[in-house]
Amino acid sequence: MSESHEAHHHIVPIPIYVAIFATLLVLTGVTVWVAYLDFGAMNIVIALAIAAFKASLVVLYFMHVKYASKLTQLASVLGFVWLAILLGMTSSGIFTRDWIGSDPGWAMQPLDAGAVHHDAAEGAEHGEEAEAPAEH
Amino acid sequence: METTSSSLPLADKPKPNYLTASYGIKSWLLTLDHKRIGILYIITLTTFFMMGGVYAALIRLELLTPAGDLLSSEAYNRTFTGHGVLMVFFVLVPLIPATMGNFLLPLMIGARDVAFPRLNLLSWYLLVIGGLTAASALLTGGVDTGWTFYAPLSSRYANGAVLVAIVGAFIAGFSSILTGLNFVITIHKMRAPGLTWFRLPLMVWAIYATSLIQVLATPVVAITLTLLALERLFGVGIFDPALGGDPILFEHMFWFYSHPVVYIMILPAFGVMSEVISCFSKKAIFGYRIIAYSSLAIAALGFIVWGHHMFVSGQSAYLGLVFSLLTMLIAVPTAIKIFGWLATMWGGSVELATPMLYAMGFIGLFTIGGLTGLFLAAMGLDVHVHDTYFIVAHFHYVMVGSAIMGYMSALHFWWPKMFGRMYPKTLAKVAAVLVFVGFNLTFFPQFVVGYLGMPRRYHFYPPEFQIYNVFSTAGAMVLGIAYLLPLLYFPYSLFKGEKVGANPWGAKGLEWETASPPPTENFEFTPVVTEEAYAYAKEGEPVVH
Amino acid sequence: MSTDHHSLVAHQFDDAEQQQEAATLGMWAFLITEILFFGGLILAYTIFRNKYPGAFQAGSHELNVALGGANTAILIFSSFTMAMAVHYAQLGKQKLVFWFMVGTLAFGSAFLGVKVYEYNDKIVHHHVPGPNFEYHGEFANEVNPRNVELFFFLYFAMTGVHAVHMIVGAGVLIWLMFKVRAGAFSQAYYAPVEMFGLYWHFVDIVWIFLYPLLYLIGRHT
Ligand SMILES: [Cu+2]
């Protein structure tokens, strides 16, 4: 019970709710509007930035996180941080996997076939074959 | 409990405890008492463990000879999949948190129960339903994908009851999520007065870190299995490259969960070690804070190393480098713990009781399992031993040699607290030594034969590998006997075991201050904590016998 | 197990404040699992949108921007009324709590109604993934229909999981409305209303992201 008890019953004034509500509606219009303008690759970035801003307004005011304990505030960002780990590491892996030439050494390509022949010439006894991912 | 607080606790007058508070099947199946739910988990997991053990026995018997003479290839695939699915999803993941965690967590923090008792009971039902679903899949048609369910094998080509098994694992996942969520809130909000974070037993820190992983990782495998099921049902290519999907995506999503899962298994065992080793060394734990922080460090780092399972899968080589480095980093907080326990034993008055024997076995086996993990984190070596018995040996040293040793240690340590009776100590020590011997005899030869190139998941192998497999099968028989012994002496002790008092080991911690077995709401009075954990250096409380 | 506690405080808690804090933190922990559950879908979306940008644009152009936008606004309305319901629950004004819940339910139902109309439209146009899938839209010469099908698979998975959350939410909301009518809540005890509010706002947040991700791809061309 070391967490602070402050501000659990903080009552947000109605005008703030109305202001957030109006802002969310306006930003929805802005989202649609900018989608029809050509910013090139930035279109998706702008769309997500607006969405993230809208989401923060909902979290901070409608969900009272602005007035909540430090622990609740931490909990409200933790999920997004972990989502960023999942998205960041996976997509960086998938988007960079073709970077080594056009011929990754571990696919069933002539390079690999050569390596297998080389092994066979040595009379290798270990059964290291090209990996089919489905069998791991 | 306030209504009884006026009467003084009398020494020998039998008062109702959580076992005698009510009787009948219904009083158990509808119980909200965390201690009874813990017992229900012990029974359930023991059942699943024995089912998984039957599969293990079939695998070892088949591998006794180089020819595939006992099982067909099809049946062998189904056997090792059944072993893996049952043992991972239905035994090891819930093993210590759901059994020991449930029983002990509220006791250790001086609470009457967990924060959400109904949710707690629901978790148990979900595990049972999930387990029965998966078991029905294994018994009707079986599953031949391996426990990893790799796509597109599992989504297009496997011809067993894959969907049913996936549903079972999915349901068990929600059991795990709810348990983790419940424990996180319980630790944050239910601690007794005076029990600050740095007075918590390290077991509680370990369960806290474990619960965070359960909450953060399990939802991802739930959606992964959902997508897999949808792909299998509707033939749309999320993972199947022939349909435009990406099989590596499946592996990323699967291992985002399934690497942290190893820490769901092992972190609570680390917690048990801290309790048992300090108790039987009669010394305060060495480096309390750094062991506590290292649990959190392992939980966090455990989320950014998953790609070490994918070095040969066609994962980006650049990301592979990052994963390789991060995987090696995780050895640091792990080693800190090992050194902390060794330093605790150093100069202590070490008593070789049964829990301590298991704990020392744990240190030995985990060191081997952990260090071979470092070998595998090096990409070059991993390419050589990938999908060989070296991997099988490595993860059994971690998941069985460590997680199950930790569980056995915990069970022997807290058994008298759970039931108020002691098991036959000599027999238990024999079993502990047999586990250690049998385990090493089973799995150490697998390191060798794996390094020499014997692939996993095939039941034929070149004759020159037979000698290692004979050792392995012999060891498995020793291990099987060693695991059967507690199945005999624990039930025996419930009726014939010597009765013990509140604190038979002279241990520290709130759970030892209430009666054995504890009353339904755990404590006669809400305890107030005024000292640090593991205050063994001070004059210990008189041992009650 | 009789206790001296107020009957609204479960026996494992010391007081109402502890119970309230545990419930709030528990709800946030649940929402974390929800974020990561949707996260798997968003990950698949990220990967395939980068792999098949043309097909995703083609699929997105088959969706109705106006209907999606209207649904976004409708959900914002429902979030606002829910925020007001919690506000009046804090003040103990049960009548207003009830009527703002009615508003939330109405907007939520309107959202689902629009969704049903959209799904029906997709069924009519053979845009449901599976053996009957067809794509003859404006980009038909440039993209592989299989990849457009993948877009629609993700569309149905993401909006479908979202809609399931809406339906479950509506069910809980109706149950809460009965509880409000029965006088179950007071200024001292309204945790279920507050917890449901958190859930409902979360579902709104999911849609705030889904709308640009699904409906607004490459609209400027
Ligand atoms: Cu791993």
Coordinates of N, CA and C in Angstrom, one line a residue, chain B residues 122-310:
Chain B
L122 N -11.8 -18.9 -12.2 CA -12.0 -19.0 -13.7 C -10.7 -19.4 -14.4
S123 N -9.6 -18.9 -13.9 CA -8.3 -19.3 -14.6 C -8.1 -20.8 -14.5
W124 N -8.5 -21.4 -13.4 CA -8.3 -22.8 -13.2 C -9.2 -23.6 -14.2
Y125 N -10.5 -23.1 -14.2 CA -11.4 -23.8 -15.2 C -10.9 -23.6 -16.6
L126 N -10.4 -22.5 -17.0 CA -9.9 -22.3 -18.3 C -8.8 -23.3 -18.6
L127 N -7.9 -23.4 -17.6 CA -6.8 -24.4 -17.9 C -7.3 -25.8 -18.1
V128 N -8.3 -26.2 -17.2 CA -8.8 -27.5 -17.4 C -9.5 -27.7 -18.7
I129 N -10.3 -26.7 -19.1 CA -11.0 -26.8 -20.4 C -10.0 -26.9 -21.5
G130 N -9.1 -26.0 -21.5 CA -8.0 -26.0 -22.5 C -7.3 -27.3 -22.6
G131 N -6.9 -27.8 -21.4 CA -6.2 -29.0 -21.4 C -7.0 -30.2 -21.9
L132 N -8.3 -30.3 -21.5 CA -9.1 -31.3 -22.1 C -9.3 -31.2 -23.6
T133 N -9.4 -30.0 -24.0 CA -9.6 -29.8 -25.5 C -8.3 -30.3 -26.2
A134 N -7.2 -29.8 -25.7 CA -5.9 -30.3 -26.4 C -5.8 -31.8 -26.3
A135 N -6.1 -32.3 -25.1 CA -5.9 -33.8 -24.9 C -6.8 -34.5 -25.9
S136 N -8.0 -34.0 -26.1 CA -9.0 -34.7 -27.0 C -8.4 -34.6 -28.4
A137 N -7.7 -33.5 -28.8 CA -7.1 -33.4 -30.1 C -6.0 -34.4 -30.2
L138 N -5.2 -34.6 -29.2 CA -4.1 -35.5 -29.2 C -4.6 -37.0 -29.3
L139 N -5.7 -37.2 -28.7 CA -6.2 -38.6 -28.7 C -7.0 -39.0 -29.9
T140 N -7.6 -38.0 -30.5 CA -8.4 -38.2 -31.7 C -7.7 -37.7 -32.9
G141 N -6.9 -38.4 -33.5 CA -6.2 -38.0 -34.7 C -4.8 -37.4 -34.5
G142 N -4.6 -36.8 -33.3 CA -3.3 -36.3 -33.0 C -2.9 -35.1 -33.8
V143 N -1.7 -34.5 -33.5 CA -1.2 -33.4 -34.1 C 0.3 -33.7 -34.5
D144 N 0.7 -33.3 -35.7 CA 2.0 -33.7 -36.2 C 2.9 -32.5 -36.5
T145 N 2.6 -31.4 -35.9 CA 3.3 -30.1 -36.3 C 4.5 -29.8 -35.4
G146 N 4.6 -30.6 -34.3 CA 5.5 -30.1 -33.2 C 4.8 -29.1 -32.4
W147 N 5.3 -28.8 -31.2 CA 4.6 -27.9 -30.3 C 4.6 -26.5 -30.8
T148 N 5.5 -26.2 -31.8 CA 5.6 -24.8 -32.3 C 4.6 -24.5 -33.3
F149 N 3.8 -25.4 -33.8 CA 2.8 -25.1 -34.8 C 3.2 -24.3 -36.0
Y150 N 4.5 -24.5 -36.5 CA 5.0 -23.7 -37.5 C 4.1 -23.7 -38.8
A151 N 3.8 -22.5 -39.3 CA 3.1 -22.4 -40.6 C 4.1 -22.4 -41.7
P152 N 3.7 -22.9 -42.9 CA 2.4 -23.3 -43.4 C 2.1 -24.8 -43.1
L153 N 3.1 -25.5 -42.5 CA 2.8 -26.9 -42.2 C 1.5 -27.0 -41.4
S154 N 1.3 -26.2 -40.4 CA 0.2 -26.3 -39.5 C -1.1 -25.8 -40.2
S155 N -0.9 -24.8 -41.1 CA -2.1 -24.2 -41.7 C -2.6 -24.9 -43.0
R156 N -1.6 -25.5 -43.7 CA -2.0 -26.1 -45.0 C -1.9 -27.6 -45.0
Y157 N -0.8 -28.1 -44.5 CA -0.4 -29.5 -44.8 C -0.7 -30.5 -43.8
A158 N -0.6 -30.1 -42.5 CA -0.8 -31.1 -41.4 C -2.2 -31.7 -41.5
N159 N -2.3 -33.0 -41.3 CA -3.6 -33.6 -41.4 C -4.2 -34.1 -40.1
G160 N -3.7 -33.6 -39.0 CA -4.2 -34.0 -37.7 C -5.3 -33.0 -37.2
A161 N -5.6 -33.2 -35.9 CA -6.6 -32.3 -35.3 C -5.9 -31.0 -34.9
V162 N -5.3 -30.3 -35.8 CA -4.5 -29.1 -35.5 C -5.4 -28.0 -34.9
L163 N -6.6 -27.8 -35.5 CA -7.5 -26.7 -35.1 C -7.9 -26.9 -33.6
V164 N -8.2 -28.2 -33.2 CA -8.7 -28.4 -31.9 C -7.6 -28.1 -30.9
A165 N -6.3 -28.6 -31.3 CA -5.2 -28.4 -30.4 C -4.9 -26.9 -30.2
I166 N -5.1 -26.1 -31.3 CA -4.9 -24.7 -31.2 C -5.9 -24.0 -30.3
V167 N -7.1 -24.5 -30.4 CA -8.2 -23.9 -29.5 C -7.8 -24.2 -28.1
G168 N -7.3 -25.4 -27.8 CA -6.9 -25.8 -26.4 C -5.8 -24.9 -25.9
A169 N -4.8 -24.6 -26.8 CA -3.7 -23.8 -26.3 C -4.2 -22.3 -26.1
F170 N -5.1 -21.9 -27.0 CA -5.6 -20.6 -26.9 C -6.3 -20.4 -25.6
I171 N -7.2 -21.3 -25.2 CA -7.9 -21.2 -23.9 C -7.0 -21.2 -22.8
A172 N -5.9 -22.1 -22.8 CA -5.0 -22.1 -21.7 C -4.2 -20.8 -21.6
G173 N -4.0 -20.1 -22.8 CA -3.4 -18.8 -22.8 C -4.2 -17.8 -21.9
F174 N -5.5 -17.9 -22.1 CA -6.3 -16.9 -21.3 C -6.2 -17.2 -19.8
S175 N -6.1 -18.5 -19.5 CA -5.9 -18.9 -18.1 C -4.6 -18.2 -17.5
S176 N -3.6 -18.3 -18.4 CA -2.3 -17.7 -18.0 C -2.4 -16.2 -17.8
I177 N -3.1 -15.6 -18.8 CA -3.2 -14.1 -18.7 C -3.9 -13.7 -17.4
L178 N -5.0 -14.4 -17.1 CA -5.8 -14.0 -15.9 C -5.0 -14.2 -14.6
T179 N -4.3 -15.3 -14.6 CA -3.4 -15.5 -13.4 C -2.4 -14.4 -13.2
G180 N -1.7 -14.1 -14.3 CA -0.7 -13.0 -14.2 C -1.3 -11.7 -13.8
L181 N -2.4 -11.4 -14.4 CA -3.1 -10.1 -14.1 C -3.5 -10.0 -12.6
N182 N -4.0 -11.1 -12.2 CA -4.5 -11.2 -10.8 C -3.3 -11.0 -9.8
F183 N -2.2 -11.6 -10.1 CA -1.0 -11.6 -9.2 C -0.4 -10.2 -9.3
V184 N -0.3 -9.6 -10.4 CA 0.3 -8.2 -10.5 C -0.5 -7.3 -9.6
I185 N -1.8 -7.3 -9.7 CA -2.7 -6.4 -8.9 C -2.5 -6.8 -7.4
T186 N -2.5 -8.1 -7.1 CA -2.4 -8.5 -5.8 C -1.1 -8.0 -5.1
I187 N 0.0 -8.1 -5.8 CA 1.2 -7.6 -5.3 C 1.3 -6.1 -5.1
H188 N 0.7 -5.4 -6.0 CA 0.6 -4.0 -5.9 C -0.3 -3.5 -4.8
K189 N -1.4 -4.1 -4.6 CA -2.4 -3.5 -3.8 C -2.8 -4.2 -2.5
M190 N -2.3 -5.4 -2.3 CA -2.7 -6.2 -1.2 C -1.7 -6.5 -0.1
R191 N -0.6 -5.8 -0.2 CA 0.5 -6.1 0.8 C 0.1 -5.6 2.2
A192 N 0.6 -6.4 3.2 CA 0.3 -6.1 4.6 C 1.0 -4.8 5.0
P193 N 0.5 -4.1 6.0 CA 1.1 -2.9 6.5 C 2.6 -3.1 6.8
G194 N 3.4 -2.2 6.4 CA 4.9 -2.4 6.7 C 5.6 -3.2 5.7
L195 N 4.9 -3.9 4.8 CA 5.6 -4.8 3.8 C 5.9 -4.0 2.6
T196 N 7.0 -3.2 2.6 CA 7.4 -2.4 1.5 C 8.0 -3.3 0.4
W197 N 8.2 -2.7 -0.8 CA 8.7 -3.5 -1.9 C 10.0 -4.2 -1.5
F198 N 10.9 -3.5 -0.8 CA 12.2 -4.2 -0.6 C 12.2 -5.0 0.7
R199 N 11.0 -5.2 1.3 CA 10.9 -6.2 2.3 C 10.2 -7.5 1.8
L200 N 9.8 -7.5 0.6 CA 9.1 -8.6 0.0 C 10.1 -9.8 -0.2
P201 N 9.6 -11.0 0.1 CA 10.4 -12.2 -0.3 C 10.8 -12.2 -1.7
L202 N 11.9 -12.7 -2.1 CA 12.3 -12.6 -3.5 C 11.4 -13.5 -4.4
M203 N 10.8 -14.5 -3.8 CA 9.8 -15.3 -4.5 C 8.7 -14.4 -5.0
V204 N 8.3 -13.4 -4.2 CA 7.2 -12.5 -4.7 C 7.7 -11.6 -5.8
W205 N 9.0 -11.1 -5.7 CA 9.6 -10.4 -6.9 C 9.6 -11.2 -8.1
A206 N 9.9 -12.5 -8.0 CA 10.0 -13.4 -9.1 C 8.6 -13.6 -9.7
I207 N 7.6 -13.8 -8.9 CA 6.3 -14.0 -9.4 C 5.8 -12.7 -10.0
Y208 N 6.2 -11.6 -9.5 CA 5.7 -10.3 -10.1 C 6.3 -10.2 -11.5
A209 N 7.6 -10.5 -11.7 CA 8.2 -10.4 -13.0 C 7.5 -11.4 -13.9
T210 N 7.3 -12.6 -13.4 CA 6.6 -13.6 -14.2 C 5.2 -13.2 -14.7
S211 N 4.5 -12.6 -13.8 CA 3.1 -12.2 -14.1 C 3.1 -11.1 -15.2
L212 N 4.1 -10.2 -15.1 CA 4.2 -9.2 -16.1 C 4.4 -9.8 -17.5
I213 N 5.2 -10.8 -17.6 CA 5.4 -11.5 -18.8 C 4.1 -12.2 -19.3
Q214 N 3.4 -12.8 -18.4 CA 2.2 -13.5 -18.8 C 1.2 -12.5 -19.4
V215 N 1.2 -11.3 -18.8 CA 0.2 -10.3 -19.3 C 0.7 -9.7 -20.6
L216 N 2.0 -9.5 -20.8 CA 2.5 -8.8 -22.0 C 2.7 -9.7 -23.2
A217 N 3.0 -11.0 -22.9 CA 3.4 -11.9 -24.0 C 2.2 -12.7 -24.5
T218 N 1.4 -13.2 -23.6 CA 0.4 -14.2 -24.0 C -0.6 -13.7 -25.0
P219 N -1.1 -12.4 -25.0 CA -2.1 -12.0 -26.0 C -1.5 -12.2 -27.4
V220 N -0.2 -12.0 -27.6 CA 0.3 -12.1 -28.9 C 0.2 -13.5 -29.5
V221 N 0.4 -14.5 -28.6 CA 0.3 -15.9 -29.1 C -1.2 -16.2 -29.4
A222 N -2.1 -15.6 -28.6 CA -3.5 -15.8 -28.8 C -3.9 -15.3 -30.2
I223 N -3.5 -14.1 -30.6 CA -3.9 -13.6 -31.9 C -3.1 -14.4 -33.0
T224 N -1.9 -14.8 -32.7 CA -1.2 -15.6 -33.7 C -1.9 -16.9 -34.0
L225 N -2.3 -17.6 -32.9 CA -3.0 -18.9 -33.1 C -4.4 -18.6 -33.8
T226 N -5.0 -17.5 -33.5 CA -6.3 -17.1 -34.2 C -6.1 -17.0 -35.7
L227 N -5.0 -16.2 -36.0 CA -4.7 -16.0 -37.5 C -4.4 -17.4 -38.1
L228 N -3.7 -18.2 -37.4 CA -3.4 -19.5 -38.0 C -4.6 -20.3 -38.2
A229 N -5.5 -20.3 -37.2 CA -6.8 -21.1 -37.4 C -7.6 -20.5 -38.6
L230 N -7.6 -19.2 -38.7 CA -8.4 -18.6 -39.8 C -7.8 -18.9 -41.1
E231 N -6.4 -18.9 -41.2 CA -5.8 -19.3 -42.4 C -6.1 -20.8 -42.8
R232 N -6.1 -21.6 -41.8 CA -6.4 -23.0 -42.0 C -7.9 -23.2 -42.5
L233 N -8.8 -22.4 -41.9 CA -10.2 -22.5 -42.2 C -10.5 -21.9 -43.5
F234 N -10.0 -20.7 -43.8 CA -10.5 -20.0 -45.0 C -9.5 -20.0 -46.2
G235 N -8.3 -20.6 -45.9 CA -7.3 -20.6 -47.0 C -6.8 -19.3 -47.5
V236 N -6.7 -18.3 -46.6 CA -6.2 -17.0 -46.9 C -4.8 -16.9 -46.4
G237 N -3.9 -16.3 -47.3 CA -2.5 -16.4 -47.0 C -1.9 -15.4 -46.1
I238 N -2.0 -15.6 -44.7 CA -1.2 -14.7 -43.9 C 0.2 -15.2 -43.7
F239 N 0.3 -16.5 -43.5 CA 1.6 -17.1 -43.3 C 2.1 -18.0 -44.4
D240 N 1.1 -18.5 -45.3 CA 1.5 -19.4 -46.3 C 2.1 -18.6 -47.5
P241 N 3.4 -18.8 -47.9 CA 3.9 -18.0 -49.0 C 3.3 -18.3 -50.3
A242 N 2.7 -19.6 -50.5 CA 2.1 -19.9 -51.7 C 0.9 -19.0 -52.0
L243 N 0.3 -18.5 -50.9 CA -0.9 -17.6 -51.0 C -0.5 -16.1 -50.8
G244 N 0.8 -15.8 -50.8 CA 1.2 -14.4 -50.6 C 1.5 -14.1 -49.2
G245 N 1.4 -15.0 -48.3 CA 1.7 -14.8 -46.9 C 3.2 -14.9 -46.6
D246 N 3.5 -14.8 -45.3 CA 4.9 -14.7 -44.9 C 5.2 -15.7 -43.7
P247 N 5.8 -16.8 -43.9 CA 6.0 -17.8 -42.8 C 6.9 -17.2 -41.7
I248 N 7.8 -16.3 -42.1 CA 8.7 -15.8 -41.1 C 7.9 -14.9 -40.1
L249 N 6.8 -14.3 -40.6 CA 6.0 -13.5 -39.7 C 5.4 -14.4 -38.6
F250 N 5.0 -15.6 -39.0 CA 4.5 -16.5 -37.9 C 5.6 -16.7 -36.9
E251 N 6.8 -17.0 -37.4 CA 7.8 -17.3 -36.4 C 8.1 -16.1 -35.5
H252 N 8.1 -14.9 -36.1 CA 8.3 -13.7 -35.2 C 7.2 -13.7 -34.1
M253 N 6.0 -13.8 -34.6 CA 4.9 -13.6 -33.6 C 4.9 -14.8 -32.6
F254 N 5.2 -16.0 -33.1 CA 5.2 -17.1 -32.1 C 6.3 -17.0 -31.1
W255 N 7.5 -16.6 -31.5 CA 8.6 -16.5 -30.6 C 8.5 -15.3 -29.7
F256 N 7.8 -14.2 -30.2 CA 7.6 -13.1 -29.3 C 7.0 -13.5 -28.0
Y257 N 6.1 -14.5 -28.1 CA 5.5 -15.1 -26.9 C 6.4 -16.2 -26.3
S258 N 6.9 -17.1 -27.2 CA 7.5 -18.4 -26.7 C 8.9 -18.3 -26.2
H259 N 9.6 -17.2 -26.5 CA 10.8 -17.1 -25.7 C 10.5 -16.6 -24.3
P260 N 9.8 -15.5 -24.2 CA 9.5 -15.0 -22.8 C 8.9 -16.2 -22.0
V261 N 8.2 -17.1 -22.6 CA 7.6 -18.2 -21.9 C 8.6 -19.0 -21.1
V262 N 9.8 -19.1 -21.6 CA 10.9 -19.8 -20.9 C 11.1 -19.1 -19.5
Y263 N 10.9 -17.7 -19.5 CA 11.1 -17.0 -18.3 C 9.9 -17.1 -17.4
I264 N 8.7 -17.4 -18.0 CA 7.6 -17.7 -17.2 C 7.8 -19.0 -16.4
M265 N 8.5 -19.9 -17.0 CA 8.9 -21.2 -16.4 C 10.0 -21.0 -15.3
I266 N 11.0 -20.2 -15.7 CA 12.2 -20.3 -14.9 C 12.2 -19.2 -13.8
L267 N 11.6 -18.1 -14.0 CA 11.7 -17.0 -13.0 C 11.1 -17.4 -11.7
P268 N 9.9 -18.1 -11.6 CA 9.4 -18.5 -10.3 C 10.3 -19.5 -9.7
A269 N 11.0 -20.3 -10.5 CA 12.0 -21.3 -9.9 C 13.1 -20.5 -9.2
F270 N 13.6 -19.4 -9.9 CA 14.6 -18.6 -9.3 C 14.1 -18.1 -7.9
G271 N 12.8 -17.7 -7.9 CA 12.3 -17.2 -6.6 C 12.3 -18.3 -5.5
V272 N 12.0 -19.5 -5.9 CA 12.0 -20.6 -5.0 C 13.4 -20.8 -4.4
M273 N 14.4 -20.7 -5.3 CA 15.8 -20.9 -4.9 C 16.2 -19.9 -3.8
S274 N 15.8 -18.6 -4.0 CA 16.1 -17.6 -3.0 C 15.6 -18.0 -1.6
E275 N 14.3 -18.5 -1.6 CA 13.7 -18.8 -0.3 C 14.4 -20.0 0.3
V276 N 14.6 -21.1 -0.5 CA 15.1 -22.3 0.0 C 16.5 -22.2 0.4
I277 N 17.3 -21.6 -0.4 CA 18.8 -21.5 -0.1 C 19.0 -20.7 1.1
S278 N 18.3 -19.6 1.3 CA 18.6 -18.8 2.5 C 18.1 -19.5 3.7
C279 N 17.0 -20.2 3.6 CA 16.5 -21.0 4.8 C 17.5 -22.0 5.2
F280 N 18.0 -22.8 4.2 CA 18.8 -23.9 4.6 C 20.3 -23.6 4.7
S281 N 20.6 -22.3 4.5 CA 21.9 -21.8 4.9 C 21.8 -21.0 6.1
K282 N 20.6 -20.7 6.6 CA 20.3 -19.9 7.8 C 21.1 -18.6 7.7
K283 N 21.0 -18.0 6.5 CA 21.7 -16.7 6.3 C 20.7 -15.9 5.4
A284 N 20.9 -14.5 5.7 CA 20.1 -13.6 4.8 C 20.7 -13.8 3.4
I285 N 19.8 -13.6 2.4 CA 20.2 -13.7 1.0 C 21.3 -12.7 0.7
F286 N 22.3 -13.1 -0.1 CA 23.3 -12.2 -0.5 C 22.8 -11.3 -1.7
G287 N 22.9 -10.0 -1.5 CA 22.5 -9.1 -2.6 C 21.1 -9.1 -2.9
Y288 N 20.3 -8.8 -1.9 CA 18.8 -8.9 -2.0 C 18.4 -8.0 -3.2
R289 N 18.8 -6.7 -3.2 CA 18.2 -5.8 -4.2 C 18.6 -6.2 -5.6
I290 N 19.8 -6.6 -5.7 CA 20.3 -6.9 -7.1 C 19.6 -8.1 -7.6
I291 N 19.3 -9.1 -6.7 CA 18.5 -10.3 -7.2 C 17.1 -9.8 -7.5
A292 N 16.5 -8.9 -6.7 CA 15.2 -8.5 -7.0 C 15.2 -7.8 -8.4
Y293 N 16.1 -6.8 -8.6 CA 16.1 -6.1 -9.9 C 16.4 -7.0 -11.0
S294 N 17.2 -8.1 -10.8 CA 17.6 -8.9 -11.9 C 16.4 -9.7 -12.4
S295 N 15.4 -10.0 -11.5 CA 14.2 -10.6 -12.0 C 13.5 -9.7 -13.0
L296 N 13.4 -8.4 -12.7 CA 12.7 -7.5 -13.6 C 13.6 -7.4 -14.9
A297 N 14.9 -7.3 -14.8 CA 15.8 -7.2 -15.9 C 15.6 -8.4 -16.9
I298 N 15.5 -9.6 -16.3 CA 15.3 -10.8 -17.1 C 14.0 -10.7 -17.8
A299 N 13.0 -10.3 -17.1 CA 11.6 -10.2 -17.7 C 11.6 -9.2 -18.9
A300 N 12.3 -8.1 -18.7 CA 12.3 -7.1 -19.8 C 13.2 -7.5 -21.0
L301 N 14.4 -7.9 -20.6 CA 15.3 -8.4 -21.7 C 14.8 -9.6 -22.4
G302 N 14.0 -10.4 -21.7 CA 13.5 -11.6 -22.3 C 12.6 -11.3 -23.5
F303 N 12.1 -10.1 -23.6 CA 11.2 -9.8 -24.7 C 12.0 -9.3 -26.0
I304 N 13.2 -9.1 -25.9 CA 13.9 -8.6 -27.1 C 15.0 -9.6 -27.5
V305 N 14.8 -10.8 -27.3 CA 15.8 -11.8 -27.8 C 15.2 -12.9 -28.6
W306 N 13.9 -12.8 -29.0 CA 13.3 -14.0 -29.5 C 13.9 -14.5 -30.8
G307 N 14.5 -13.6 -31.6 CA 15.0 -14.0 -32.9 C 16.1 -15.1 -32.8
H308 N 16.6 -15.4 -31.6 CA 17.7 -16.5 -31.6 C 17.1 -17.8 -31.9
H309 N 15.8 -17.9 -32.0 CA 15.2 -19.2 -32.5 C 15.1 -19.3 -34.0
M310 N 15.5 -18.1 -34.7 CA 15.2 -18.0 -36.1 C 16.5 -17.8 -36.9

